[in-house]
Coordinates of C-alpha atoms and ligand atoms in Angstrom, one line a residue:
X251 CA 76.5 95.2 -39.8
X252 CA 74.2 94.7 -36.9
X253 CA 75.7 91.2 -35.6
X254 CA 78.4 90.0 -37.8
X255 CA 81.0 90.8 -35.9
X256 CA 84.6 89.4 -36.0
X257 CA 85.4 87.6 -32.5
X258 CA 88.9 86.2 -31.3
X259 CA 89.5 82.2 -30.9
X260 CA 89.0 83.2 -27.0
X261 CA 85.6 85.1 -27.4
X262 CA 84.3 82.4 -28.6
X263 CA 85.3 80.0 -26.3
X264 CA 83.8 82.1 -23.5
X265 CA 80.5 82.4 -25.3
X266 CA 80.5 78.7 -25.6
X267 CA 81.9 77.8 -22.5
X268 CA 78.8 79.9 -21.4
X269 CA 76.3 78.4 -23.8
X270 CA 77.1 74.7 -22.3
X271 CA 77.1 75.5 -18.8
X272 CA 73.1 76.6 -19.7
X273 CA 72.5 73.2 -21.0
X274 CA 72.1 70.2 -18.8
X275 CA 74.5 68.6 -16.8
X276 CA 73.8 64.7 -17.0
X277 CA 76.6 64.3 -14.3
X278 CA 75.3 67.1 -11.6
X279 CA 71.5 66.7 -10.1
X280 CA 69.1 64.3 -11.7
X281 CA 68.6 64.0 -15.0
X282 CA 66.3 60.4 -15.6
X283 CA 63.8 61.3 -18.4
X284 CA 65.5 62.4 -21.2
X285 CA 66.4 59.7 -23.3
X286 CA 70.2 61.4 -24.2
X287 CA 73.2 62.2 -22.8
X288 CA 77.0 63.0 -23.5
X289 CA 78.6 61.3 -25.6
X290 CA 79.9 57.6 -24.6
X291 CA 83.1 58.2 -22.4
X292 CA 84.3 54.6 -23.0
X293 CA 85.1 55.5 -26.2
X294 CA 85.0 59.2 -26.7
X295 CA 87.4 60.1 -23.5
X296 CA 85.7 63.7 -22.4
X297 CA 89.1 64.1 -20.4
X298 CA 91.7 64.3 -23.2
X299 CA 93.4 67.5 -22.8
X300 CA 93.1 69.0 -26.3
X301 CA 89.6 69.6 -25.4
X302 CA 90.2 72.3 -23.3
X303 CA 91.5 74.6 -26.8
X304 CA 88.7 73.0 -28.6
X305 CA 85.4 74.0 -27.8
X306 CA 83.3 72.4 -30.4
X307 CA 84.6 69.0 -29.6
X308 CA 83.4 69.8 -26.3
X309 CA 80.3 70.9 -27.8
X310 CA 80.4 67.6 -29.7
X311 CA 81.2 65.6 -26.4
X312 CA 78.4 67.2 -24.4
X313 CA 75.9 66.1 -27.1
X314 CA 72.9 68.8 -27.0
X315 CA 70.0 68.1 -29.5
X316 CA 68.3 70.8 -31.2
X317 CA 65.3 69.1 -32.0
X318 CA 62.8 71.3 -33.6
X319 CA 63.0 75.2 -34.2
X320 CA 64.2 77.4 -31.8
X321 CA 63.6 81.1 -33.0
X322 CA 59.4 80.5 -31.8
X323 CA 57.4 79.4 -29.1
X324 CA 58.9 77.1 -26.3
X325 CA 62.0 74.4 -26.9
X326 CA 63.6 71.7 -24.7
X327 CA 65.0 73.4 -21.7
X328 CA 67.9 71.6 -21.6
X329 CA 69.6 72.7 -24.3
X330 CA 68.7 76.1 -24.0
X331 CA 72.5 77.8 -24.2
X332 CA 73.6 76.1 -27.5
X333 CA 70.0 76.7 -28.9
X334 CA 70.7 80.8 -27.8
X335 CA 73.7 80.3 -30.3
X336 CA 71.6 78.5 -33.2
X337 CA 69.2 81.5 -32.7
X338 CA 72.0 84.2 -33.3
X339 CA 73.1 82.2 -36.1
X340 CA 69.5 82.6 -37.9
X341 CA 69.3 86.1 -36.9
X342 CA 72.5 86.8 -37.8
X343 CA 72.0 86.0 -41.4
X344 CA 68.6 87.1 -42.2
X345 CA 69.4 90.4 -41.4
X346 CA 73.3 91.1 -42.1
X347 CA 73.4 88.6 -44.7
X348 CA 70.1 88.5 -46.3
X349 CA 68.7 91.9 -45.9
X350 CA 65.7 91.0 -43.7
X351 CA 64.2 93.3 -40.8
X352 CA 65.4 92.2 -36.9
X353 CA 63.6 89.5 -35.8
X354 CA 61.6 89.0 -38.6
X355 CA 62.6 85.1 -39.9
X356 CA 62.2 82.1 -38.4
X357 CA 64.9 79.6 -38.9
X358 CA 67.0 76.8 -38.0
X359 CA 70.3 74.2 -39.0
X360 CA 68.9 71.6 -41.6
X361 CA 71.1 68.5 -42.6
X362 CA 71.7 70.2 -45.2
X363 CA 69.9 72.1 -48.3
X364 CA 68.4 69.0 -49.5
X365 CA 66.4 69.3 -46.3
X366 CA 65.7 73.3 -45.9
X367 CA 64.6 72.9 -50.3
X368 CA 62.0 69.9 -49.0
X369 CA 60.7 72.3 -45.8
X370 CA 60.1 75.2 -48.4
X371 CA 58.0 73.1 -49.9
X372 CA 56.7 71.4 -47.2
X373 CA 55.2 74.5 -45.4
X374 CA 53.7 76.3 -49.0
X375 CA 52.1 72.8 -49.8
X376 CA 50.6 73.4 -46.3
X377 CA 49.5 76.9 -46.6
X378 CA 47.7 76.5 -49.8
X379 CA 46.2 73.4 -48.4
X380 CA 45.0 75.4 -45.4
X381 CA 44.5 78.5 -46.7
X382 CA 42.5 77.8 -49.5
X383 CA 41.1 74.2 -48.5
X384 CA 42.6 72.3 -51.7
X385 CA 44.7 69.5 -52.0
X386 CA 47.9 68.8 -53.5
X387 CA 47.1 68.3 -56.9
X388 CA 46.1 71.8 -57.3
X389 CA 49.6 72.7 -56.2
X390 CA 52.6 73.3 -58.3
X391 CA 56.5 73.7 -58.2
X392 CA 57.9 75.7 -61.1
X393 CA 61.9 75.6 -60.9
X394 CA 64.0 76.1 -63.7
X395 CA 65.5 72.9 -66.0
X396 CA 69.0 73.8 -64.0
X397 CA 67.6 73.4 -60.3
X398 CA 68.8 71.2 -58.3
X399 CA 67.4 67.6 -58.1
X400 CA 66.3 67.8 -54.3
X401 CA 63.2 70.0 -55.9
X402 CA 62.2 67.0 -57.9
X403 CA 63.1 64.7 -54.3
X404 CA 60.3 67.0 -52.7
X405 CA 57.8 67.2 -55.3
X406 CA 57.5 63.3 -55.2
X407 CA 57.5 63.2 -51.2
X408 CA 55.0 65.9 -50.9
X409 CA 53.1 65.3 -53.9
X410 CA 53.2 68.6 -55.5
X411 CA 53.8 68.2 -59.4
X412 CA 57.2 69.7 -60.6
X413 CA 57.4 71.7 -64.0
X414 CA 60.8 72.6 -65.4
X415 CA 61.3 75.6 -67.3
X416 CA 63.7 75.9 -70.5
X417 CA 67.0 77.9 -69.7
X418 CA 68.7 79.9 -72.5
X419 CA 71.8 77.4 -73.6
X420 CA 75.0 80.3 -73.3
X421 CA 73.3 82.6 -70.5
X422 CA 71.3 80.0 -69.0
X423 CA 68.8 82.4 -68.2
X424 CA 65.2 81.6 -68.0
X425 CA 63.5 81.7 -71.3
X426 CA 60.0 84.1 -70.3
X427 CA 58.1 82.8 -73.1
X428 CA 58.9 79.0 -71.8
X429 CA 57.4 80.1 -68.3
X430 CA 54.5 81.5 -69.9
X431 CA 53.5 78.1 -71.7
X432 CA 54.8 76.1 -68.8
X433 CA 52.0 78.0 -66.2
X434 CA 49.3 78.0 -68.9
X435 CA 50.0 74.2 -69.3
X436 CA 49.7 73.7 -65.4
X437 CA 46.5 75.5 -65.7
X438 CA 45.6 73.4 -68.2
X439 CA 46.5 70.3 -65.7
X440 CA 43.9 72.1 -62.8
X441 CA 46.8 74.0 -60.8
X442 CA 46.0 77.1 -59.7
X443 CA 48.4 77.3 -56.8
X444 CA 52.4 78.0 -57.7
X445 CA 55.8 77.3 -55.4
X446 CA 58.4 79.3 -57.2
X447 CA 61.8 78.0 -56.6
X448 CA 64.2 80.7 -57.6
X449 CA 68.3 80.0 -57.9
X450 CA 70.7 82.2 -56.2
X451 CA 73.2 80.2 -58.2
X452 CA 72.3 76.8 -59.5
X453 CA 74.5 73.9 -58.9
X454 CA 76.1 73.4 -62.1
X455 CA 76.7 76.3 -63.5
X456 CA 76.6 78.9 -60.9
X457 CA 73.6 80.7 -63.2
X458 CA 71.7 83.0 -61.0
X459 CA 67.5 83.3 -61.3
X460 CA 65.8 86.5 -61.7
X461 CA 62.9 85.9 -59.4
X462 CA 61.2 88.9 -61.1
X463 CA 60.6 86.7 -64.3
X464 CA 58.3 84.5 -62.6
X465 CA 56.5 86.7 -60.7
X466 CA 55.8 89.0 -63.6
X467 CA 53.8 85.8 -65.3
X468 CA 52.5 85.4 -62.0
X469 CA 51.3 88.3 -61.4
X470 CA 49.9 89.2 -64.7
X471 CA 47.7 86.1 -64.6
X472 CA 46.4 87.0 -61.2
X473 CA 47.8 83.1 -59.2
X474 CA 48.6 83.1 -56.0
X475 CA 52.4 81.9 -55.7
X476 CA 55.0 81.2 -52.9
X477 CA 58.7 82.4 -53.3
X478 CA 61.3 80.3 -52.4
X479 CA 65.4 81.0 -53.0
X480 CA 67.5 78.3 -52.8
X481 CA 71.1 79.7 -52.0
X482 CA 72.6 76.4 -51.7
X483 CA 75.6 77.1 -53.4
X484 CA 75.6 81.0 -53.5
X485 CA 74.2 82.0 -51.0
X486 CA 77.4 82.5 -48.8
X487 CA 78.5 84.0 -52.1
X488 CA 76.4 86.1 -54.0
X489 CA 74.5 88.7 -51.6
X490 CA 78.5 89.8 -50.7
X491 CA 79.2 89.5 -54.4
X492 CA 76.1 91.6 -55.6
X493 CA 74.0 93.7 -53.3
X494 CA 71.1 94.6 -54.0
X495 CA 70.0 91.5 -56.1
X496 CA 65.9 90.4 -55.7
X497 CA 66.7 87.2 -54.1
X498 CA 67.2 88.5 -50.4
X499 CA 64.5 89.1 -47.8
X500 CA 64.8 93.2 -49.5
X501 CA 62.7 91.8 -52.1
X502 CA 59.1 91.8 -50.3
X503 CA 58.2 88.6 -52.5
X504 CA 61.0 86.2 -51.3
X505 CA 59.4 83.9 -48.3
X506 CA 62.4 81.6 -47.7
X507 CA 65.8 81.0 -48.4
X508 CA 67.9 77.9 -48.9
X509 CA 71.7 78.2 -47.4
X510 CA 74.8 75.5 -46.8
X511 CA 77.0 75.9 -44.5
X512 CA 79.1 73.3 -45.3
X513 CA 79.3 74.4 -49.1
X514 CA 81.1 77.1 -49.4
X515 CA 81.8 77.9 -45.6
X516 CA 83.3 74.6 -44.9
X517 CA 81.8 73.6 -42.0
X518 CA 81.3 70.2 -41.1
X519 CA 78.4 68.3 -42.9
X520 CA 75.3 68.5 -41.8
X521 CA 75.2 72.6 -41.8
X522 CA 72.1 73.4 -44.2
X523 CA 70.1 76.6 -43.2
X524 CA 66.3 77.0 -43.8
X525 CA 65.4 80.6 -43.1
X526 CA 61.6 81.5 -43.7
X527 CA 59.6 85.2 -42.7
X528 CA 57.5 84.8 -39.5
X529 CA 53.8 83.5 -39.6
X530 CA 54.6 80.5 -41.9
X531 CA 56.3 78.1 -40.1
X532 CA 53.2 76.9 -37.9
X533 CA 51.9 75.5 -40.9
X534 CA 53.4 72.5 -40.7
X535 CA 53.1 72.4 -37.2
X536 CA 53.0 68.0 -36.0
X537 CA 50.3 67.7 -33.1
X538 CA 51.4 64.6 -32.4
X539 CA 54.7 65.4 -31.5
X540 CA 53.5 65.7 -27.7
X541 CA 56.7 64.6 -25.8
X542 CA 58.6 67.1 -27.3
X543 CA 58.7 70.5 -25.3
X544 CA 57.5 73.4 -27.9
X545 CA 56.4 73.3 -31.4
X546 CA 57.9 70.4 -33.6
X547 CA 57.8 72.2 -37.3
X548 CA 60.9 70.6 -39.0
X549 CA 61.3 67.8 -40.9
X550 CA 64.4 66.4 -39.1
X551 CA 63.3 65.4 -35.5
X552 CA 66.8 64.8 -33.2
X553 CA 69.6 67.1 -34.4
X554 CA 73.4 67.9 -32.7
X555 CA 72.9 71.3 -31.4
X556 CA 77.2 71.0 -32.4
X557 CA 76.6 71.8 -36.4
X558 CA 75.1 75.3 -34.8
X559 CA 78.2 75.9 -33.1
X560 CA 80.1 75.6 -36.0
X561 CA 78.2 77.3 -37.9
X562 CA 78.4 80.3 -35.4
X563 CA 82.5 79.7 -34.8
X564 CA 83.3 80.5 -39.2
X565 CA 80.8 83.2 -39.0
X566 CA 82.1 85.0 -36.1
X567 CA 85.9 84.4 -37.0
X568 CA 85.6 86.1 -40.2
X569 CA 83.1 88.8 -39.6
X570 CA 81.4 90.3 -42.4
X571 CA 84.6 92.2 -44.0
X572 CA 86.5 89.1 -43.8
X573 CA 83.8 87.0 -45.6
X574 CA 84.1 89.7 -48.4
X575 CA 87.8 89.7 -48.5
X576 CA 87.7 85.8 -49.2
X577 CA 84.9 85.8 -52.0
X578 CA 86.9 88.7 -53.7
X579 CA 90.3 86.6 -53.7
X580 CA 87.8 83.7 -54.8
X581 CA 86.4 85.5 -57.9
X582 CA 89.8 86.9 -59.0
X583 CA 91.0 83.3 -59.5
X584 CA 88.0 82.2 -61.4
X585 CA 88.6 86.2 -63.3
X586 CA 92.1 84.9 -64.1
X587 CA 91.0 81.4 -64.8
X588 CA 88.5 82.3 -67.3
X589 CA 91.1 84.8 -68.6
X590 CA 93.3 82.0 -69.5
X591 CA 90.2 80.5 -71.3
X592 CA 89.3 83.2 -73.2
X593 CA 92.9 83.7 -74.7
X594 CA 92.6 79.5 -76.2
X595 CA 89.3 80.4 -77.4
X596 CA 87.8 78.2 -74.6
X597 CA 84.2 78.2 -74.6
X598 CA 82.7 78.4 -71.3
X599 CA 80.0 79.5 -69.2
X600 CA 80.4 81.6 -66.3
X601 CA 78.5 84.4 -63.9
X602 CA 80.6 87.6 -63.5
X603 CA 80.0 87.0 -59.8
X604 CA 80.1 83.4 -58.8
X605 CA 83.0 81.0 -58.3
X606 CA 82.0 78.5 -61.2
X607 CA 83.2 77.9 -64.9
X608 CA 81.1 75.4 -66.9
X609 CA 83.3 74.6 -69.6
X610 CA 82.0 73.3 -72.8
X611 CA 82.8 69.6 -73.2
X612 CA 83.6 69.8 -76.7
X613 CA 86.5 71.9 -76.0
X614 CA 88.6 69.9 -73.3
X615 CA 90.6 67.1 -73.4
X616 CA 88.4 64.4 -71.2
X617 CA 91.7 63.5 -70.1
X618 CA 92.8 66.7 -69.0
X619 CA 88.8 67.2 -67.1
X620 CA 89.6 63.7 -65.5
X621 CA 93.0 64.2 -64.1
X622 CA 92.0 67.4 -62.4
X623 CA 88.3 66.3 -60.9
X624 CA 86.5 68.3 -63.2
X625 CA 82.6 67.6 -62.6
X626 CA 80.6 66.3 -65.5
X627 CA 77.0 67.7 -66.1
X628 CA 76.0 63.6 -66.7
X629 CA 77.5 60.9 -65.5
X630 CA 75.4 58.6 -67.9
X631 CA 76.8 58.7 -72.0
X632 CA 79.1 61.7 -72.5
X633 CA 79.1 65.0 -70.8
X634 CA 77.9 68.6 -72.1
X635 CA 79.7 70.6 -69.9
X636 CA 82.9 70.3 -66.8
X637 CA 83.2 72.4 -63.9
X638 CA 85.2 73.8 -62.2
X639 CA 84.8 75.6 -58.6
X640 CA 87.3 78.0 -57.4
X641 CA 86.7 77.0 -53.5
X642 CA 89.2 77.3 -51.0
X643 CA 91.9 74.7 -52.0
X644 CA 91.7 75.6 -55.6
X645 CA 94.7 78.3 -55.5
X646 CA 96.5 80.0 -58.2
X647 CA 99.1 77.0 -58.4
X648 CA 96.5 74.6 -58.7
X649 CA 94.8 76.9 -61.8
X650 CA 98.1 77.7 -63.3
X651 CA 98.8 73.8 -63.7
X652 CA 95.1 73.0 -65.2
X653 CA 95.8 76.2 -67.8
X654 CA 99.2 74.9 -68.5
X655 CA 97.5 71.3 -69.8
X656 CA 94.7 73.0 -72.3
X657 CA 94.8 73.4 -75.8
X658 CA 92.9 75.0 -78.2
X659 CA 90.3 73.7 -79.8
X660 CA 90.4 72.9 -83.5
X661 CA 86.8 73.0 -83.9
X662 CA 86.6 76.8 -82.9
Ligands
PLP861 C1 74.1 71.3 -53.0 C2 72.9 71.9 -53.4 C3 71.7 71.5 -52.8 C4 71.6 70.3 -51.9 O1 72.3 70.4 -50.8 P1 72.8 69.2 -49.9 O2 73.4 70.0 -48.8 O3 73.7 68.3 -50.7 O4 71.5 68.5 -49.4 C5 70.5 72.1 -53.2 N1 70.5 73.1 -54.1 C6 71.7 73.6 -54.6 C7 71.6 74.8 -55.5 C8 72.9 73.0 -54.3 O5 74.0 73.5 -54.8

């Protein structure tokens, strides 16, 4: 591990004690053109003296926006401690978590991965436009029929044409032969450009893309494409769980990746993480963004610099070998969980190395998938499939209980 290091409670309130101190101080010198400032003392008392153990709600009481992207050109001076800490937060997960060379990504802390999914898109719509002088409607986004719904959000803000591709019903893998017809009918439609949107774990299931599918049809047909990975879910998850899988920054083709902090990390909401190689970025570069110092290129303006903090406090509390220790003890719960299914002739589906089990509808009491939150794949008419996601919270107890209510199925 290059920076994922683990760091004690006071380490990191001497790095952040640090990082704030950079930032401007509304109450020293003179500070009249920047339309911000801490916090309102009235009601948020920056006296109270819990805050002294507590050094994001300091963070959160000194206010610092991260407008923009920090990890190029200029930013706002006078934020320029905390924005240190958002850029050691990028780095540190390109390259320990997601495989890419030192400073080789550009990043920064979305609202979430709605947000870094519609930049993805944002930026390729971009390129192709500027690249190759055509407009949106030769664009397309091919994403499986299991993506996430913020992929169909973007294709209607940007205008780029979404085009589902069929998933195998038990492995929910991508069907090639359905990705075949689906490009040939975009053709057909006058696309000739392609943002691929590849799952490191979809939402639902936990079913994991493999990117090389695409790009083989790609490829093979000669179209230029963009790679996106959306790691919304998994991608705190998955790279620990499986190294060595195509959809990190090892795989030359990948461009960006999707993360959520405050999925499976549990940081506060508000903790998405777009991370994209170098050199594409500037593409969506707003000119007219002149009173902000540096290069406005996100699609959020005004940001709390605080979400980076958190961010930063999980990661460095764990370090790497403590991440892995807590996705292990994750997956042997949903192991024993599925275990228990398995012996009732449960029907599920499930990835060997995600926290997800999709169970089959048909085979659970409704009752029993009510009392215990399961989520439904449709909330209009009735349901395929419930889930359940072995997070945090969702301890052995908790799955000994749920087993203890389930009953075979008749029908199997
Ligand atoms: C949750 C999720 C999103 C959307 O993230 P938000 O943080 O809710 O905006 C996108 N993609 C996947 C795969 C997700 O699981």
């Amino acid at each position: 591990m290059q920076y994922w290091k683990k760091l004690t409670a006071a380490e990191q309130d001497h790095r952040i004690t640090h990082a704030l101190e950079q930032n401007i101080n509304y109450s020293q010198g003179f500070s009249l053109g920047v339309p911000a400032s801490t916090l309102d003392d009235k009601v948020f008392y920056d006296k109270a003296p819990f805050l002294k153990d507590a050094p994001l709600l300091r963070t959160y009481v000194h206010n610092p926006n991260h407008i923009g992207c920090h990890t190029l050109g200029e930013s706002e001076p006078f934020f320029r401690g905390t924005q240190e800490i958002e850029r050691e937060v990028i780095e540190l997960l390109s390259v320990d978590m997601l495989c890419a060379p030192e400073q080789h990504c550009d990043g920064y802390i979305t609202a979430g991965g709605t947000e870094a999914n519609m930049q993805a898109v944002w930026v390729y719509r971009n390129y192709f436009q500027q690249e190759f002088k055509e407009s949106a409607e030769s664009i397309a986004i091919i994403a499986s029929e299991d993506t996430h719904y913020s992929l169909a959000k973007a294709s209607n803000v940007f205008g780029v044409e979404l085009f589902p591709v069929k998933v195998d019903v038990e492995s929910r893998k991508l069907i090639i032969a359905d990705v075949e017809k689906v490009i040939k009918n975009a053709l057909k439609k006058g696309k000739r450009y392609f943002i691929v949107i590849a799952n490191m774990a979809t939402t639902m299931f936990g079913s994991v893309d493999d990117t090389s599918v695409y790009t083989s049809v790609l490829e093979k047909l000669s179209l230029p494409f963009k790679l996106h990975v959306d790691g919304a879910f998994g991608g705190f998850i998955y790279p620990v769980s499986e190294p060595g899988s195509n959809l990190t920054f090892a795989n030359s083709q990948v461009s960006s990746i999707t993360l959520d902090a405050h999925k499976m990390l549990q940081a506060p909401y508000g903790t998405g993480v777009f991370l994209i190689r170098k050199g594409l970025m500037p593409y969506v570069y707003t000119e007219e963004a002149q009173y902000v110092n540096g290069m406005d290129i996100t699609l959020s303006g005004s940001r709390s610099g605080a979400n980076a903090i958190a961010v930063w406090m999980i990661l460095q509390t764990y370090g790497y070998y403590g991440w892995q220790e807590k996705i292990e003890t994750l997956l042997k719960r949903t192991d024993w969980c599925c275990k228990a299914l398995d012996e009732r002739s449960i029907r599920y589906y499930r990835h060997p190395k995600m926290n997800i089990i999709a169970i089959c509808a048909a085979d659970i009491e409704k009752a029993v998938a009510e009392k215990y939150f399961l989520v439904p794949d449709t909330h209009h008419g009735s349901p395929n499939w419930y889930k359940i996601v072995v997070m945090d919270h969702v301890g052995m107890e908790q799955l000994k209980d749920f087993v203890s209510q389930l009953k075979s199925p008749i029908s199997n």
